[in-house]
Amino acid sequence: MGEPGGPHSPYRPYDDPREAVAPTGAGGAMDLAMSEAETLDRRETEPTGEEGVPPGPGGRPRSLWTDAWHQLRRNPVFVVSALLIAFLLLVAVWPQLLTDTDPLRCDLDRSQEGSAPGHPFGFDTQGCDVYARTVHGARASITVGVAATFGAALLGSLLGGLAGFFGGWGDALLSRTADVFFGIPVVLGGLVFLSVVTSTTVWPVVGFIVLLGWPQIARIARGSVITAKQHDYVQAARSLGAGSGRLMLRHVAPNAVAPVIVVATIALGTYIALEATLSFLGVGLRPPTVSWGIDISNAAPQIRNAPHMLLWPAGALSVTVLAFIMLGDAVRDALDPKLR
């Protein structure tokens, strides 16, 4: 039968040569254990066995983000909304691409006139070109939406992530503080907070939206972190001596950020609509800033006499908000395997 452990022996002690040699010393054991924890981390974040999704390079399963990008590229809703948003961002950065007309140059003799050569959208009450103001209005509205979303996502993710990871009195304090902000009506809060602001820039509006927007993202981030830190790979890394910073940045945050991205993407469109609402009420952006909300407010009393004044800025606002909401829905479907 051969010697024990020989090539013909049924009693081979190690089928895998890597198991025959154990690392010596505390350093070797720690390296092997950390390697096992990182392997569990990758397995937790990579979907396996999903039908219709080809494996990644080398036959390995796709990561969460690679799989999500593969799904997004095949989603017509994402393609259309992404192209539309890219066009709107280009117009916001470079409005001269579509018009050379100054949106603040007005001619009262042409007040409320309809479409004319070189002025396809007509004129408003002050005789300003509606097409030029619609194009230039994209800059202020999109700037408010992007800046407010970035600020709310950053502040909410930081506070919510720390509260969910460490728990204790900090978690309780954050939860109660968020409940207070949830109880403040957005429009009423804007009327109170922004009515005392005299600045004509976009930053007071951005600050107000961040102030009322961070609790929602903080609650999402807190829940995601609490779920992620209970996974086996996090517990393994903790038992092997990994510090809180490494656990948070290396293992927890990458697996808890997806819900935050989805909520922030959808919220961006909501923040653009909120800016227009506050500007319509006269407490958001103010002249001489060019904004869709300001133009809608000025056109509302003249809707019967000159409906074109309201149609174009309101249409641009609706399309922009819809594009960001559609993008958020597509990203949510791609990042949540349960919705596929």
Short mmCIF file of C-alpha atoms in Angstrom, two decimals:
data_model
loop_
_atom_site.label_atom_id
_atom_site.label_comp_id
_atom_site.label_asym_id
_atom_site.label_seq_id
_atom_site.Cartn_x
_atom_site.Cartn_y
_atom_site.Cartn_z
CA MET A 1 0.00 0.00 0.00
CA GLY A 2 3.00 2.25 0.27
CA GLU A 3 4.24 4.47 3.01
CA PRO A 4 1.77 6.72 4.88
CA GLY A 5 1.60 10.01 3.07
CA GLY A 6 3.16 8.48 -0.09
CA PRO A 7 1.70 8.85 -3.54
CA HIS A 8 -0.20 5.51 -3.24
CA SER A 9 -1.30 5.87 0.37
CA PRO A 10 -5.00 6.51 1.14
CA TYR A 11 -3.92 8.43 4.26
CA ARG A 12 -2.42 11.56 2.71
CA PRO A 13 -2.29 14.21 5.45
CA TYR A 14 -2.54 17.21 3.06
CA ASP A 15 -4.32 17.37 -0.27
CA ASP A 16 -3.20 20.95 -0.83
CA PRO A 17 0.53 21.67 -0.52
CA ARG A 18 -0.29 25.09 0.92
CA GLU A 19 -1.86 23.38 3.93
CA ALA A 20 1.26 21.33 4.62
CA VAL A 21 3.28 24.32 5.75
CA ALA A 22 1.86 26.59 8.43
CA PRO A 23 3.29 30.07 8.78
CA THR A 24 5.64 30.46 11.69
CA GLY A 25 5.60 33.33 14.10
CA ALA A 26 2.91 35.87 14.95
CA GLY A 27 3.60 37.88 11.82
CA GLY A 28 2.96 34.97 9.47
CA ALA A 29 -0.28 34.04 11.24
CA MET A 30 -1.49 37.63 11.14
CA ASP A 31 -0.72 37.96 7.41
CA LEU A 32 -2.56 34.74 6.61
CA ALA A 33 -5.56 35.73 8.72
CA MET A 34 -5.78 39.21 7.20
CA SER A 35 -5.56 37.61 3.75
CA GLU A 36 -8.50 35.37 4.65
CA ALA A 37 -10.49 38.39 5.89
CA GLU A 38 -9.86 40.27 2.65
CA THR A 39 -10.92 37.17 0.69
CA LEU A 40 -14.20 37.10 2.62
CA ASP A 41 -14.57 40.81 1.91
CA ARG A 42 -14.26 40.27 -1.84
CA ARG A 43 -16.63 37.31 -1.81
CA GLU A 44 -19.23 39.33 0.08
CA THR A 45 -19.21 42.16 -2.45
CA GLU A 46 -19.04 40.09 -5.63
CA PRO A 47 -22.28 38.58 -6.96
CA THR A 48 -21.94 34.94 -7.98
CA GLY A 49 -24.03 32.58 -9.98
CA GLU A 50 -26.29 35.25 -11.50
CA GLU A 51 -27.77 34.23 -14.79
CA GLY A 52 -27.15 36.43 -17.81
CA VAL A 53 -24.06 38.12 -16.32
CA PRO A 54 -20.81 36.86 -17.83
CA PRO A 55 -17.84 36.41 -15.48
CA GLY A 56 -15.10 38.98 -15.26
CA PRO A 57 -11.53 38.64 -16.51
CA GLY A 58 -9.97 35.28 -15.74
CA GLY A 59 -13.37 33.65 -15.09
CA ARG A 60 -13.75 35.37 -11.73
CA PRO A 61 -17.15 36.80 -10.67
CA ARG A 62 -17.78 40.47 -11.33
CA SER A 63 -17.51 42.97 -8.50
CA LEU A 64 -20.58 44.90 -7.42
CA TRP A 65 -19.56 48.05 -9.29
CA THR A 66 -18.50 46.24 -12.45
CA ASP A 67 -21.75 44.32 -12.51
CA ALA A 68 -23.72 47.53 -11.90
CA TRP A 69 -21.98 49.28 -14.80
CA HIS A 70 -22.71 46.28 -17.03
CA GLN A 71 -26.40 46.56 -16.13
CA LEU A 72 -26.51 50.34 -16.59
CA ARG A 73 -25.05 50.21 -20.10
CA ARG A 74 -27.90 47.97 -21.19
CA ASN A 75 -30.60 50.10 -19.56
CA PRO A 76 -32.12 52.58 -22.07
CA VAL A 77 -33.47 54.72 -19.22
CA PHE A 78 -29.96 55.25 -17.92
CA VAL A 79 -28.54 55.98 -21.37
CA VAL A 80 -31.20 58.57 -22.23
CA SER A 81 -31.08 60.29 -18.82
CA ALA A 82 -27.27 60.31 -18.75
CA LEU A 83 -27.05 61.87 -22.22
CA LEU A 84 -29.66 64.47 -21.29
CA ILE A 85 -27.87 65.33 -18.04
CA ALA A 86 -24.55 65.59 -19.86
CA PHE A 87 -26.14 68.06 -22.29
CA LEU A 88 -27.65 70.11 -19.44
CA LEU A 89 -24.31 70.24 -17.62
CA LEU A 90 -22.62 71.40 -20.82
CA VAL A 91 -25.23 74.15 -21.23
CA ALA A 92 -24.82 75.18 -17.58
CA VAL A 93 -21.06 75.49 -17.94
CA TRP A 94 -21.05 76.98 -21.43
CA PRO A 95 -24.41 78.67 -22.25
CA GLN A 96 -22.78 80.58 -25.11
CA LEU A 97 -22.81 77.29 -26.96
CA LEU A 98 -26.53 77.81 -27.66
CA THR A 99 -26.99 81.57 -27.57
CA ASP A 100 -24.97 84.79 -27.64
CA THR A 101 -27.86 86.96 -26.44
CA ASP A 102 -27.44 88.66 -23.08
CA PRO A 103 -30.30 87.45 -20.82
CA LEU A 104 -30.25 90.77 -18.93
CA ARG A 105 -30.58 92.95 -22.05
CA CYS A 106 -34.25 93.87 -22.35
CA ASP A 107 -36.40 96.01 -24.68
CA LEU A 108 -39.72 97.15 -23.22
CA ASP A 109 -41.03 97.86 -26.71
CA ARG A 110 -41.14 94.07 -27.28
CA SER A 111 -42.81 93.21 -23.98
CA GLN A 112 -44.67 89.89 -24.10
CA GLU A 113 -44.17 89.46 -27.84
CA GLY A 114 -44.30 85.94 -29.21
CA SER A 115 -41.79 84.06 -31.30
CA ALA A 116 -39.76 86.10 -33.76
CA PRO A 117 -36.73 85.47 -36.01
CA GLY A 118 -33.70 85.06 -33.78
CA HIS A 119 -35.96 84.87 -30.71
CA PRO A 120 -37.72 81.49 -30.90
CA PHE A 121 -39.26 81.62 -27.40
CA GLY A 122 -40.46 85.22 -27.57
CA PHE A 123 -40.05 87.92 -24.91
CA ASP A 124 -41.09 88.32 -21.28
CA THR A 125 -42.80 91.23 -19.54
CA GLN A 126 -39.60 93.28 -19.41
CA GLY A 127 -38.80 92.56 -23.04
CA CYS A 128 -36.00 90.09 -22.25
CA ASP A 129 -35.36 87.17 -24.56
CA VAL A 130 -37.04 84.07 -23.05
CA TYR A 131 -34.77 81.67 -24.96
CA ALA A 132 -31.61 83.32 -23.60
CA ARG A 133 -32.97 83.36 -20.06
CA THR A 134 -34.02 79.70 -20.30
CA VAL A 135 -30.55 78.68 -21.47
CA HIS A 136 -28.69 80.77 -18.89
CA GLY A 137 -31.09 79.72 -16.13
CA ALA A 138 -29.69 76.20 -16.24
CA ARG A 139 -26.45 77.37 -14.59
CA ALA A 140 -27.99 78.64 -11.34
CA SER A 141 -30.49 75.81 -10.94
CA ILE A 142 -28.03 72.99 -11.64
CA THR A 143 -25.33 74.65 -9.51
CA VAL A 144 -27.70 74.73 -6.54
CA GLY A 145 -28.73 71.11 -7.10
CA VAL A 146 -25.20 69.72 -7.49
CA ALA A 147 -23.66 71.77 -4.65
CA ALA A 148 -26.52 71.04 -2.24
CA THR A 149 -26.43 67.32 -3.05
CA PHE A 150 -22.67 67.13 -2.56
CA GLY A 151 -22.85 68.99 0.76
CA ALA A 152 -25.79 66.98 2.10
CA ALA A 153 -24.26 63.67 0.99
CA LEU A 154 -20.87 64.48 2.51
CA LEU A 155 -22.25 65.72 5.84
CA GLY A 156 -24.94 63.05 6.10
CA SER A 157 -22.59 60.18 5.17
CA LEU A 158 -19.97 61.31 7.67
CA LEU A 159 -22.33 61.77 10.60
CA GLY A 160 -24.53 58.79 9.81
CA GLY A 161 -21.58 56.49 9.14
CA LEU A 162 -19.83 57.38 12.39
CA ALA A 163 -23.04 57.04 14.39
CA GLY A 164 -23.85 53.65 12.88
CA PHE A 165 -20.31 52.33 13.32
CA PHE A 166 -19.66 53.40 16.92
CA GLY A 167 -23.25 53.51 18.24
CA GLY A 168 -23.74 54.58 21.85
CA TRP A 169 -24.74 58.07 22.92
CA GLY A 170 -23.51 59.60 19.64
CA ASP A 171 -25.94 57.44 17.67
CA ALA A 172 -28.81 58.37 19.97
CA LEU A 173 -27.95 62.08 19.76
CA LEU A 174 -27.80 61.98 15.96
CA SER A 175 -31.13 60.16 15.72
CA ARG A 176 -32.91 62.67 17.92
CA THR A 177 -31.32 65.63 16.08
CA ALA A 178 -32.39 64.18 12.73
CA ASP A 179 -35.94 63.80 14.06
CA VAL A 180 -35.99 67.52 14.89
CA PHE A 181 -34.96 68.46 11.35
CA PHE A 182 -37.47 66.03 9.87
CA GLY A 183 -40.19 67.89 11.71
CA ILE A 184 -39.40 71.24 10.03
CA PRO A 185 -41.57 71.89 6.93
CA VAL A 186 -39.22 72.61 4.04
CA VAL A 187 -41.13 75.49 2.48
CA LEU A 188 -41.92 77.12 5.82
CA GLY A 189 -38.31 76.75 6.92
CA GLY A 190 -37.16 78.34 3.68
CA LEU A 191 -39.51 81.28 4.13
CA VAL A 192 -38.18 81.88 7.66
CA PHE A 193 -34.49 81.23 7.03
CA LEU A 194 -34.03 82.85 3.62
CA SER A 195 -36.29 85.86 4.19
CA VAL A 196 -33.59 87.48 6.34
CA VAL A 197 -30.82 86.84 3.80
CA THR A 198 -29.96 89.70 1.47
CA SER A 199 -27.35 87.94 -0.65
CA THR A 200 -28.16 87.43 -4.34
CA THR A 201 -25.77 84.47 -4.76
CA VAL A 202 -26.70 80.79 -4.76
CA TRP A 203 -24.88 79.91 -1.53
CA PRO A 204 -27.57 80.83 1.03
CA VAL A 205 -29.99 78.56 -0.84
CA VAL A 206 -27.38 75.81 -0.99
CA GLY A 207 -26.71 76.14 2.74
CA PHE A 208 -30.40 75.94 3.59
CA ILE A 209 -30.94 72.82 1.46
CA VAL A 210 -27.89 71.14 3.02
CA LEU A 211 -29.18 72.04 6.48
CA LEU A 212 -32.49 70.29 5.87
CA GLY A 213 -31.22 67.59 3.52
CA TRP A 214 -28.45 65.88 5.49
CA PRO A 215 -30.71 64.00 7.98
CA GLN A 216 -32.25 61.86 5.24
CA ILE A 217 -28.86 60.76 3.89
CA ALA A 218 -27.51 60.35 7.43
CA ARG A 219 -30.29 57.91 8.27
CA ILE A 220 -29.62 55.90 5.09
CA ALA A 221 -25.86 55.86 5.77
CA ARG A 222 -26.39 54.82 9.38
CA GLY A 223 -28.56 51.87 8.42
CA SER A 224 -26.15 50.74 5.70
CA VAL A 225 -23.16 50.89 8.05
CA ILE A 226 -24.99 48.95 10.78
CA THR A 227 -25.81 46.23 8.25
CA ALA A 228 -22.31 46.13 6.76
CA LYS A 229 -20.44 45.95 10.06
CA GLN A 230 -22.31 42.76 11.02
CA HIS A 231 -20.92 40.79 8.08
CA ASP A 232 -18.49 37.96 8.69
CA TYR A 233 -15.51 39.58 7.00
CA VAL A 234 -15.79 42.63 9.28
CA GLN A 235 -16.02 40.47 12.38
CA ALA A 236 -13.03 38.42 11.22
CA ALA A 237 -10.92 41.50 10.62
CA ARG A 238 -11.93 42.92 14.00
CA SER A 239 -11.00 39.71 15.81
CA LEU A 240 -7.59 39.80 14.13
CA GLY A 241 -6.82 43.21 15.55
CA ALA A 242 -7.80 45.58 12.73
CA GLY A 243 -8.35 49.11 14.02
CA SER A 244 -11.53 51.12 13.67
CA GLY A 245 -10.07 53.26 10.90
CA ARG A 246 -9.14 50.25 8.77
CA LEU A 247 -12.47 48.56 9.40
CA MET A 248 -14.40 51.68 8.44
CA LEU A 249 -12.42 52.63 5.33
CA ARG A 250 -11.41 49.21 4.03
CA HIS A 251 -14.33 46.95 4.84
CA VAL A 252 -17.47 48.89 5.87
CA ALA A 253 -17.56 52.07 3.77
CA PRO A 254 -17.15 50.44 0.32
CA ASN A 255 -20.07 48.11 1.07
CA ALA A 256 -22.34 50.78 2.58
CA VAL A 257 -21.95 53.59 0.05
CA ALA A 258 -24.29 52.23 -2.66
CA PRO A 259 -27.60 53.24 -0.96
CA VAL A 260 -26.19 56.71 -0.29
CA ILE A 261 -25.34 57.18 -3.96
CA VAL A 262 -28.85 56.15 -5.00
CA VAL A 263 -30.58 58.49 -2.55
CA ALA A 264 -28.26 61.40 -3.39
CA THR A 265 -28.86 60.98 -7.13
CA ILE A 266 -32.61 61.08 -6.73
CA ALA A 267 -32.39 63.95 -4.23
CA LEU A 268 -30.46 66.07 -6.73
CA GLY A 269 -33.53 66.47 -8.91
CA THR A 270 -35.63 67.19 -5.83
CA TYR A 271 -33.23 69.93 -4.72
CA ILE A 272 -33.43 71.61 -8.14
CA ALA A 273 -37.23 71.65 -7.85
CA LEU A 274 -36.95 72.99 -4.28
CA GLU A 275 -34.73 75.85 -5.45
CA ALA A 276 -37.29 76.76 -8.11
CA THR A 277 -40.07 76.65 -5.52
CA LEU A 278 -38.22 78.96 -3.13
CA SER A 279 -37.32 81.33 -5.98
CA PHE A 280 -40.97 81.33 -7.09
CA LEU A 281 -41.96 82.41 -3.57
CA GLY A 282 -39.39 85.21 -3.65
CA VAL A 283 -37.03 83.90 -0.96
CA GLY A 284 -34.65 81.78 -3.05
CA LEU A 285 -32.48 83.18 -5.81
CA ARG A 286 -33.10 86.84 -6.55
CA PRO A 287 -32.50 89.17 -9.50
CA PRO A 288 -30.21 89.85 -11.23
CA THR A 289 -29.53 86.10 -10.97
CA VAL A 290 -31.14 84.26 -13.89
CA SER A 291 -33.13 81.28 -12.64
CA TRP A 292 -36.00 79.17 -13.90
CA GLY A 293 -37.86 79.73 -10.64
CA ILE A 294 -37.61 83.51 -10.98
CA ASP A 295 -38.85 83.38 -14.58
CA ILE A 296 -41.76 81.13 -13.62
CA SER A 297 -42.69 83.55 -10.83
CA ASN A 298 -42.64 86.53 -13.19
CA ALA A 299 -44.64 84.68 -15.85
CA ALA A 300 -47.38 83.30 -13.58
CA PRO A 301 -49.53 86.49 -13.51
CA GLN A 302 -49.38 86.70 -17.32
CA ILE A 303 -50.18 83.08 -18.08
CA ARG A 304 -53.35 84.01 -20.01
CA ASN A 305 -51.85 86.85 -22.03
CA ALA A 306 -48.40 85.37 -22.73
CA PRO A 307 -48.30 81.62 -21.92
CA HIS A 308 -44.95 81.26 -23.71
CA MET A 309 -43.27 83.09 -20.83
CA LEU A 310 -44.22 80.23 -18.50
CA LEU A 311 -44.04 77.30 -20.90
CA TRP A 312 -40.31 77.27 -21.67
CA PRO A 313 -38.70 77.75 -18.23
CA ALA A 314 -41.24 75.40 -16.65
CA GLY A 315 -40.58 72.82 -19.36
CA ALA A 316 -36.80 73.07 -18.90
CA LEU A 317 -37.21 72.65 -15.14
CA SER A 318 -39.48 69.61 -15.54
CA VAL A 319 -37.15 67.89 -18.01
CA THR A 320 -34.12 68.48 -15.76
CA VAL A 321 -35.81 67.13 -12.63
CA LEU A 322 -37.17 64.14 -14.54
CA ALA A 323 -33.72 63.33 -15.97
CA PHE A 324 -32.07 63.19 -12.55
CA ILE A 325 -34.90 61.13 -11.04
CA MET A 326 -34.72 58.66 -13.94
CA LEU A 327 -30.95 58.43 -13.47
CA GLY A 328 -31.41 57.72 -9.77
CA ASP A 329 -33.97 55.00 -10.48
CA ALA A 330 -31.64 53.33 -12.98
CA VAL A 331 -28.72 53.44 -10.53
CA ARG A 332 -30.92 51.99 -7.78
CA ASP A 333 -31.98 49.09 -10.01
CA ALA A 334 -28.37 48.38 -10.96
CA LEU A 335 -26.99 48.46 -7.40
CA ASP A 336 -29.76 46.39 -5.83
CA PRO A 337 -29.64 42.77 -7.07
CA LYS A 338 -33.12 42.13 -5.64
CA LEU A 339 -34.66 44.50 -8.22
CA ARG A 340 -33.15 42.78 -11.26
#
